[in-house]
Amino acid sequence: MRVIIESTPEAASRRAAQMVARLVRQKPVCTLGLATGGTPLKLYSELIRMHQEEGLDFSRVTTFNLDEYVGLPPSHEQSYRYFMQKNLFDHINVDVRNTNVPDGRALDFEKYGERYEQMIADAGGIELQVLGIGTDGHIAFNEPGSSLGSRTRLKTLAPETVRDNARFFGSEKAVPRLAITMGVGTILESRRCLLLAFGENKADAIAATIEGPVTAQVTASALQLHREVVMVLDEAAAAKLARREYYDEVESAHRMLETGKLPWIEEA
Ligand code: GLP
């Protein structure tokens, strides 16, 4: 797990956008896993800028979103399909037919979950999965107690998540109580994960995710079992990490490798 700490959400989002852009440039036919919420907004606006100003080409990219609220039509302003169109898809040259957001109005969620998994497999699996994190340590809508092997399915939102998301719906009462979500097992199968977290309200969840035990009570902690995870944090979200000094060491080691300058080797 690589932990990158930037001074601000803006700097962290630019860093994350560079990682996504590098993949899209190297592998124009690729599959991205995308997330919603306030956290990835700046990442998406940076990708839009890169598309508009630098010609970053999404024409052959396929996307799969993590989750969707049950019952909301795509035209609902709080649906995750609406969010993705407004904040990313409508501003880049992705083919909308290659963008997938779970259908919150599916009638048979068990069958639909299997179908979504099959669609991901048919697309060759997810190359890079963008993730945010809930204040209770959830990824996608895998609330505490979700099986770490879970697949795409229905989940009931935890009271903490309902409270967190009430700001988007105007009241707690209006927040859907059910969502269809990729499982932790689905997310662990993506080849790379890129988790973003900003703000002090994420600091406890981030410390538990990175330095706590692997537990279904903090589903993001399952990422410790993944072979390639990058966490991009701002200072506030990183504030409760005990091994901060080491993460900074790793970053300066990466810079040394990039420049080829190893200070402990005397120049001849
Ligand atoms: C929701 C989404 C998650 C997201 C989380 C955090 O629960 N299902 O994918 O990570 O919210 O949202 P925010 O980025 O707004 O803090």
GROMACS .gro file of C-alpha atoms and ligand atoms in nm:
model
  284
    1MET     CA    1   0.000   0.000   0.000
    2ARG     CA    2   0.139   0.338  -0.099
    3VAL     CA    3   0.033   0.636   0.110
    4ILE     CA    4   0.070   0.977  -0.055
    5ILE     CA    5  -0.003   1.283   0.157
    6GLU     CA    6  -0.050   1.617  -0.017
    7SER     CA    7  -0.101   1.953   0.150
    8THR     CA    8  -0.451   2.018   0.009
    9PRO     CA    9  -0.740   1.831  -0.156
   10GLU     CA   10  -0.660   2.024  -0.477
   11ALA     CA   11  -0.298   1.900  -0.486
   12ALA     CA   12  -0.408   1.547  -0.396
   13SER     CA   13  -0.674   1.549  -0.670
   14ARG     CA   14  -0.421   1.667  -0.929
   15ARG     CA   15  -0.191   1.383  -0.825
   16ALA     CA   16  -0.474   1.131  -0.858
   17ALA     CA   17  -0.575   1.274  -1.197
   18GLN     CA   18  -0.217   1.230  -1.321
   19MET     CA   19  -0.234   0.862  -1.227
   20VAL     CA   20  -0.563   0.811  -1.411
   21ALA     CA   21  -0.436   1.009  -1.712
   22ARG     CA   22  -0.113   0.808  -1.728
   23LEU     CA   23  -0.315   0.486  -1.751
   24VAL     CA   24  -0.552   0.625  -2.018
   25ARG     CA   25  -0.254   0.745  -2.226
   26GLN     CA   26  -0.064   0.418  -2.192
   27LYS     CA   27  -0.366   0.200  -2.246
   28PRO     CA   28  -0.635   0.387  -2.441
   29VAL     CA   29  -0.863   0.080  -2.436
   30CYS     CA   30  -0.904   0.037  -2.063
   31THR     CA   31  -1.170  -0.007  -1.797
   32LEU     CA   32  -1.196   0.240  -1.511
   33GLY     CA   33  -1.391   0.191  -1.190
   34LEU     CA   34  -1.544   0.520  -1.074
   35ALA     CA   35  -1.684   0.656  -0.748
   36THR     CA   36  -1.927   0.928  -0.647
   37GLY     CA   37  -1.947   1.157  -0.345
   38GLY     CA   38  -1.786   1.491  -0.275
   39THR     CA   39  -1.433   1.352  -0.267
   40PRO     CA   40  -1.368   1.269  -0.636
   41LEU     CA   41  -1.522   1.595  -0.767
   42LYS     CA   42  -1.187   1.774  -0.803
   43LEU     CA   43  -1.031   1.467  -0.962
   44TYR     CA   44  -1.310   1.469  -1.221
   45SER     CA   45  -1.276   1.840  -1.292
   46GLU     CA   46  -0.902   1.793  -1.343
   47LEU     CA   47  -0.969   1.506  -1.587
   48ILE     CA   48  -1.215   1.732  -1.773
   49ARG     CA   49  -0.946   2.001  -1.792
   50MET     CA   50  -0.694   1.747  -1.921
   51HIS     CA   51  -0.943   1.637  -2.186
   52GLN     CA   52  -1.023   1.992  -2.295
   53GLU     CA   53  -0.674   2.142  -2.278
   54GLU     CA   54  -0.443   1.847  -2.333
   55GLY     CA   55  -0.658   1.622  -2.549
   56LEU     CA   56  -0.681   1.337  -2.298
   57ASP     CA   57  -0.882   1.085  -2.497
   58PHE     CA   58  -1.155   0.877  -2.330
   59SER     CA   59  -1.314   0.757  -2.656
   60ARG     CA   60  -1.219   0.393  -2.600
   61VAL     CA   61  -1.249   0.387  -2.221
   62THR     CA   62  -1.516   0.179  -2.047
   63THR     CA   63  -1.634   0.273  -1.698
   64PHE     CA   64  -1.812   0.095  -1.414
   65ASN     CA   65  -1.945   0.283  -1.115
   66LEU     CA   66  -1.939   0.135  -0.770
   67ASP     CA   67  -2.296   0.184  -0.662
   68GLU     CA   68  -2.639   0.341  -0.699
   69TYR     CA   69  -2.929   0.425  -0.470
   70VAL     CA   70  -3.228   0.193  -0.498
   71GLY     CA   71  -3.538   0.348  -0.649
   72LEU     CA   72  -3.383   0.660  -0.801
   73PRO     CA   73  -3.423   0.705  -1.177
   74PRO     CA   74  -3.118   0.833  -1.371
   75SER     CA   75  -3.295   1.169  -1.405
   76HIS     CA   76  -3.306   1.217  -1.025
   77GLU     CA   77  -3.055   1.483  -0.927
   78GLN     CA   78  -2.919   1.267  -0.643
   79SER     CA   79  -2.885   0.950  -0.847
   80TYR     CA   80  -2.528   0.846  -0.910
   81ARG     CA   81  -2.596   0.823  -1.287
   82TYR     CA   82  -2.700   1.188  -1.282
   83PHE     CA   83  -2.393   1.275  -1.074
   84MET     CA   84  -2.158   1.104  -1.320
   85GLN     CA   85  -2.316   1.269  -1.625
   86LYS     CA   86  -2.305   1.614  -1.466
   87ASN     CA   87  -1.960   1.593  -1.313
   88LEU     CA   88  -1.770   1.391  -1.572
   89PHE     CA   89  -1.931   1.208  -1.863
   90ASP     CA   90  -2.103   1.512  -2.021
   91HIS     CA   91  -1.769   1.695  -2.043
   92ILE     CA   92  -1.534   1.431  -2.186
   93ASN     CA   93  -1.546   1.220  -2.500
   94VAL     CA   94  -1.636   0.889  -2.333
   95ASP     CA   95  -1.899   0.693  -2.529
   96VAL     CA   96  -2.199   0.695  -2.295
   97ARG     CA   97  -2.279   0.338  -2.407
   98ASN     CA   98  -1.952   0.234  -2.245
   99THR     CA   99  -2.040   0.393  -1.910
  100ASN     CA  100  -2.204   0.166  -1.655
  101VAL     CA  101  -2.373   0.269  -1.332
  102PRO     CA  102  -2.575   0.002  -1.147
  103ASP     CA  103  -2.947   0.027  -1.215
  104GLY     CA  104  -3.120   0.132  -0.895
  105ARG     CA  105  -3.454   0.037  -1.045
  106ALA     CA  106  -3.368  -0.324  -1.130
  107LEU     CA  107  -3.649  -0.553  -1.023
  108ASP     CA  108  -3.450  -0.863  -0.939
  109PHE     CA  109  -3.141  -0.734  -0.761
  110GLU     CA  110  -2.988  -1.076  -0.715
  111LYS     CA  111  -2.991  -1.142  -1.089
  112TYR     CA  112  -2.891  -0.786  -1.164
  113GLY     CA  113  -2.589  -0.812  -0.932
  114GLU     CA  114  -2.472  -1.123  -1.115
  115ARG     CA  115  -2.521  -0.946  -1.446
  116TYR     CA  116  -2.317  -0.643  -1.337
  117GLU     CA  117  -2.035  -0.874  -1.227
  118GLN     CA  118  -2.052  -1.050  -1.566
  119MET     CA  119  -2.038  -0.717  -1.749
  120ILE     CA  120  -1.721  -0.624  -1.557
  121ALA     CA  121  -1.568  -0.963  -1.638
  122ASP     CA  122  -1.666  -0.931  -2.007
  123ALA     CA  123  -1.492  -0.593  -2.019
  124GLY     CA  124  -1.173  -0.765  -1.903
  125GLY     CA  125  -1.199  -0.659  -1.538
  126ILE     CA  126  -1.133  -0.317  -1.386
  127GLU     CA  127  -0.786  -0.179  -1.444
  128LEU     CA  128  -0.801   0.108  -1.194
  129GLN     CA  129  -1.072   0.153  -0.932
  130VAL     CA  130  -1.122   0.502  -0.788
  131LEU     CA  131  -1.257   0.494  -0.432
  132GLY     CA  132  -1.370   0.733  -0.163
  133ILE     CA  133  -1.433   0.628   0.195
  134GLY     CA  134  -1.727   0.674   0.432
  135THR     CA  135  -1.674   0.810   0.782
  136ASP     CA  136  -1.755   0.457   0.905
  137GLY     CA  137  -1.475   0.318   0.687
  138HIS     CA  138  -1.695   0.183   0.408
  139ILE     CA  139  -1.594   0.156   0.044
  140ALA     CA  140  -1.873   0.185  -0.215
  141PHE     CA  141  -2.175   0.104   0.008
  142ASN     CA  142  -2.010  -0.187   0.188
  143GLU     CA  143  -2.116  -0.090   0.535
  144PRO     CA  144  -1.951  -0.229   0.851
  145GLY     CA  145  -2.019  -0.601   0.874
  146SER     CA  146  -2.019  -0.657   0.496
  147SER     CA  147  -1.846  -0.978   0.397
  148LEU     CA  148  -1.496  -0.911   0.271
  149GLY     CA  149  -1.570  -1.156  -0.010
  150SER     CA  150  -1.900  -0.990  -0.108
  151ARG     CA  151  -2.007  -0.929  -0.469
  152THR     CA  152  -2.246  -0.678  -0.628
  153ARG     CA  153  -2.570  -0.688  -0.428
  154LEU     CA  154  -2.823  -0.489  -0.226
  155LYS     CA  155  -2.706  -0.324   0.095
  156THR     CA  156  -2.890  -0.137   0.367
  157LEU     CA  157  -2.724   0.196   0.447
  158ALA     CA  158  -2.584   0.240   0.797
  159PRO     CA  159  -2.738   0.521   1.007
  160GLU     CA  160  -2.404   0.709   0.993
  161THR     CA  161  -2.410   0.701   0.610
  162VAL     CA  162  -2.771   0.817   0.603
  163ARG     CA  163  -2.674   1.110   0.827
  164ASP     CA  164  -2.365   1.189   0.615
  165ASN     CA  165  -2.564   1.190   0.292
  166ALA     CA  166  -2.862   1.386   0.425
  167ARG     CA  167  -2.682   1.704   0.315
  168PHE     CA  168  -2.744   1.609  -0.048
  169PHE     CA  169  -3.113   1.523   0.000
  170GLY     CA  170  -3.218   1.812   0.222
  171SER     CA  171  -3.323   1.583   0.508
  172GLU     CA  172  -3.242   1.243   0.656
  173LYS     CA  173  -3.590   1.122   0.574
  174ALA     CA  174  -3.536   1.168   0.199
  175VAL     CA  175  -3.216   0.959   0.188
  176PRO     CA  176  -3.273   0.615   0.027
  177ARG     CA  177  -3.210   0.337   0.280
  178LEU     CA  178  -3.100   0.082   0.020
  179ALA     CA  179  -2.832   0.078  -0.247
  180ILE     CA  180  -2.695  -0.165  -0.500
  181THR     CA  181  -2.320  -0.182  -0.464
  182MET     CA  182  -2.015  -0.366  -0.587
  183GLY     CA  183  -1.893  -0.594  -0.310
  184VAL     CA  184  -1.561  -0.579  -0.129
  185GLY     CA  185  -1.462  -0.894  -0.322
  186THR     CA  186  -1.549  -0.719  -0.651
  187ILE     CA  187  -1.332  -0.421  -0.559
  188LEU     CA  188  -1.042  -0.642  -0.450
  189GLU     CA  189  -1.038  -0.799  -0.798
  190SER     CA  190  -0.961  -0.470  -0.971
  191ARG     CA  191  -0.596  -0.456  -1.075
  192ARG     CA  192  -0.525  -0.127  -0.900
  193CYS     CA  193  -0.711   0.079  -0.641
  194LEU     CA  194  -0.681   0.453  -0.592
  195LEU     CA  195  -0.848   0.571  -0.272
  196LEU     CA  196  -0.893   0.942  -0.204
  197ALA     CA  197  -0.977   1.091   0.136
  198PHE     CA  198  -0.989   1.453   0.241
  199GLY     CA  199  -1.080   1.635   0.560
  200GLU     CA  200  -1.060   1.572   0.931
  201ASN     CA  201  -1.389   1.380   0.938
  202LYS     CA  202  -1.209   1.102   0.745
  203ALA     CA  203  -0.902   1.084   0.973
  204ASP     CA  204  -1.032   0.804   1.202
  205ALA     CA  205  -1.152   0.591   0.909
  206ILE     CA  206  -0.820   0.639   0.730
  207ALA     CA  207  -0.611   0.544   1.035
  208ALA     CA  208  -0.825   0.231   1.084
  209THR     CA  209  -0.803   0.145   0.713
  210ILE     CA  210  -0.426   0.178   0.680
  211GLU     CA  211  -0.295   0.091   1.025
  212GLY     CA  212  -0.575  -0.104   1.192
  213PRO     CA  213  -0.650  -0.474   1.160
  214VAL     CA  214  -0.824  -0.613   0.852
  215THR     CA  215  -1.184  -0.630   0.962
  216ALA     CA  216  -1.531  -0.638   0.813
  217GLN     CA  217  -1.612  -0.358   1.060
  218VAL     CA  218  -1.401  -0.124   0.845
  219THR     CA  219  -1.447  -0.261   0.496
  220ALA     CA  220  -1.179  -0.034   0.346
  221SER     CA  221  -0.923  -0.220   0.562
  222ALA     CA  222  -0.964  -0.515   0.320
  223LEU     CA  223  -0.751  -0.308   0.081
  224GLN     CA  224  -0.453  -0.419   0.293
  225LEU     CA  225  -0.496  -0.753   0.115
  226HIS     CA  226  -0.483  -0.595  -0.231
  227ARG     CA  227  -0.157  -0.606  -0.424
  228GLU     CA  228  -0.162  -0.251  -0.561
  229VAL     CA  229  -0.331   0.025  -0.366
  230VAL     CA  230  -0.248   0.394  -0.363
  231MET     CA  231  -0.404   0.616  -0.097
  232VAL     CA  232  -0.399   0.985  -0.181
  233LEU     CA  233  -0.479   1.195   0.126
  234ASP     CA  234  -0.472   1.554   0.232
  235GLU     CA  235  -0.306   1.656   0.559
  236ALA     CA  236  -0.633   1.658   0.753
  237ALA     CA  237  -0.731   1.303   0.653
  238ALA     CA  238  -0.376   1.183   0.731
  239ALA     CA  239  -0.366   1.349   1.075
  240LYS     CA  240  -0.421   1.032   1.280
  241LEU     CA  241  -0.168   0.807   1.103
  242ALA     CA  242   0.098   0.684   1.347
  243ARG     CA  243   0.356   0.594   1.080
  244ARG     CA  244   0.346   0.925   0.895
  245GLU     CA  245   0.725   0.962   0.901
  246TYR     CA  246   0.765   0.633   0.715
  247TYR     CA  247   0.514   0.728   0.443
  248ASP     CA  248   0.715   1.047   0.383
  249GLU     CA  249   1.033   0.836   0.361
  250VAL     CA  250   0.873   0.615   0.099
  251GLU     CA  251   0.776   0.919  -0.105
  252SER     CA  252   1.127   1.061  -0.097
  253ALA     CA  253   1.259   0.716  -0.196
  254HIS     CA  254   1.027   0.723  -0.497
  255ARG     CA  255   1.164   1.064  -0.594
  256MET     CA  256   1.522   0.932  -0.561
  257LEU     CA  257   1.441   0.643  -0.791
  258GLU     CA  258   1.282   0.878  -1.043
  259THR     CA  259   1.585   1.108  -1.050
  260GLY     CA  260   1.838   0.825  -1.017
  261LYS     CA  261   2.008   1.012  -0.729
  262LEU     CA  262   2.082   0.790  -0.426
  263PRO     CA  263   2.239   1.018  -0.162
  264TRP     CA  264   2.408   0.727   0.019
  265ILE     CA  265   2.611   0.646  -0.293
  266GLU     CA  266   2.907   0.887  -0.322
  267GLU     CA  267   2.949   1.039  -0.665
  268ALA     CA  268   3.279   0.932  -0.825
  269GLP     C1  269  -2.107   0.727  -0.031
  269GLP     C2  270  -2.055   0.649  -0.152
  269GLP     C3  271  -1.908   0.614  -0.136
  269GLP     C4  272  -1.830   0.739  -0.097
  269GLP     C5  273  -1.882   0.793   0.034
  269GLP     C6  274  -1.805   0.914   0.083
  269GLP     O1  275  -2.135   0.645   0.075
  269GLP     N1  276  -2.128   0.528  -0.171
  269GLP     O2  277  -1.859   0.560  -0.258
  269GLP     O3  278  -1.693   0.707  -0.086
  269GLP     O4  279  -2.018   0.828   0.013
  269GLP     O5  280  -1.859   1.031   0.028
  269GLP     P1  281  -1.788   1.172   0.031
  269GLP     O6  282  -1.679   1.165  -0.071
  269GLP     O7  283  -1.895   1.269  -0.009
  269GLP     O8  284  -1.737   1.194   0.167
   0.00000   0.00000   0.00000
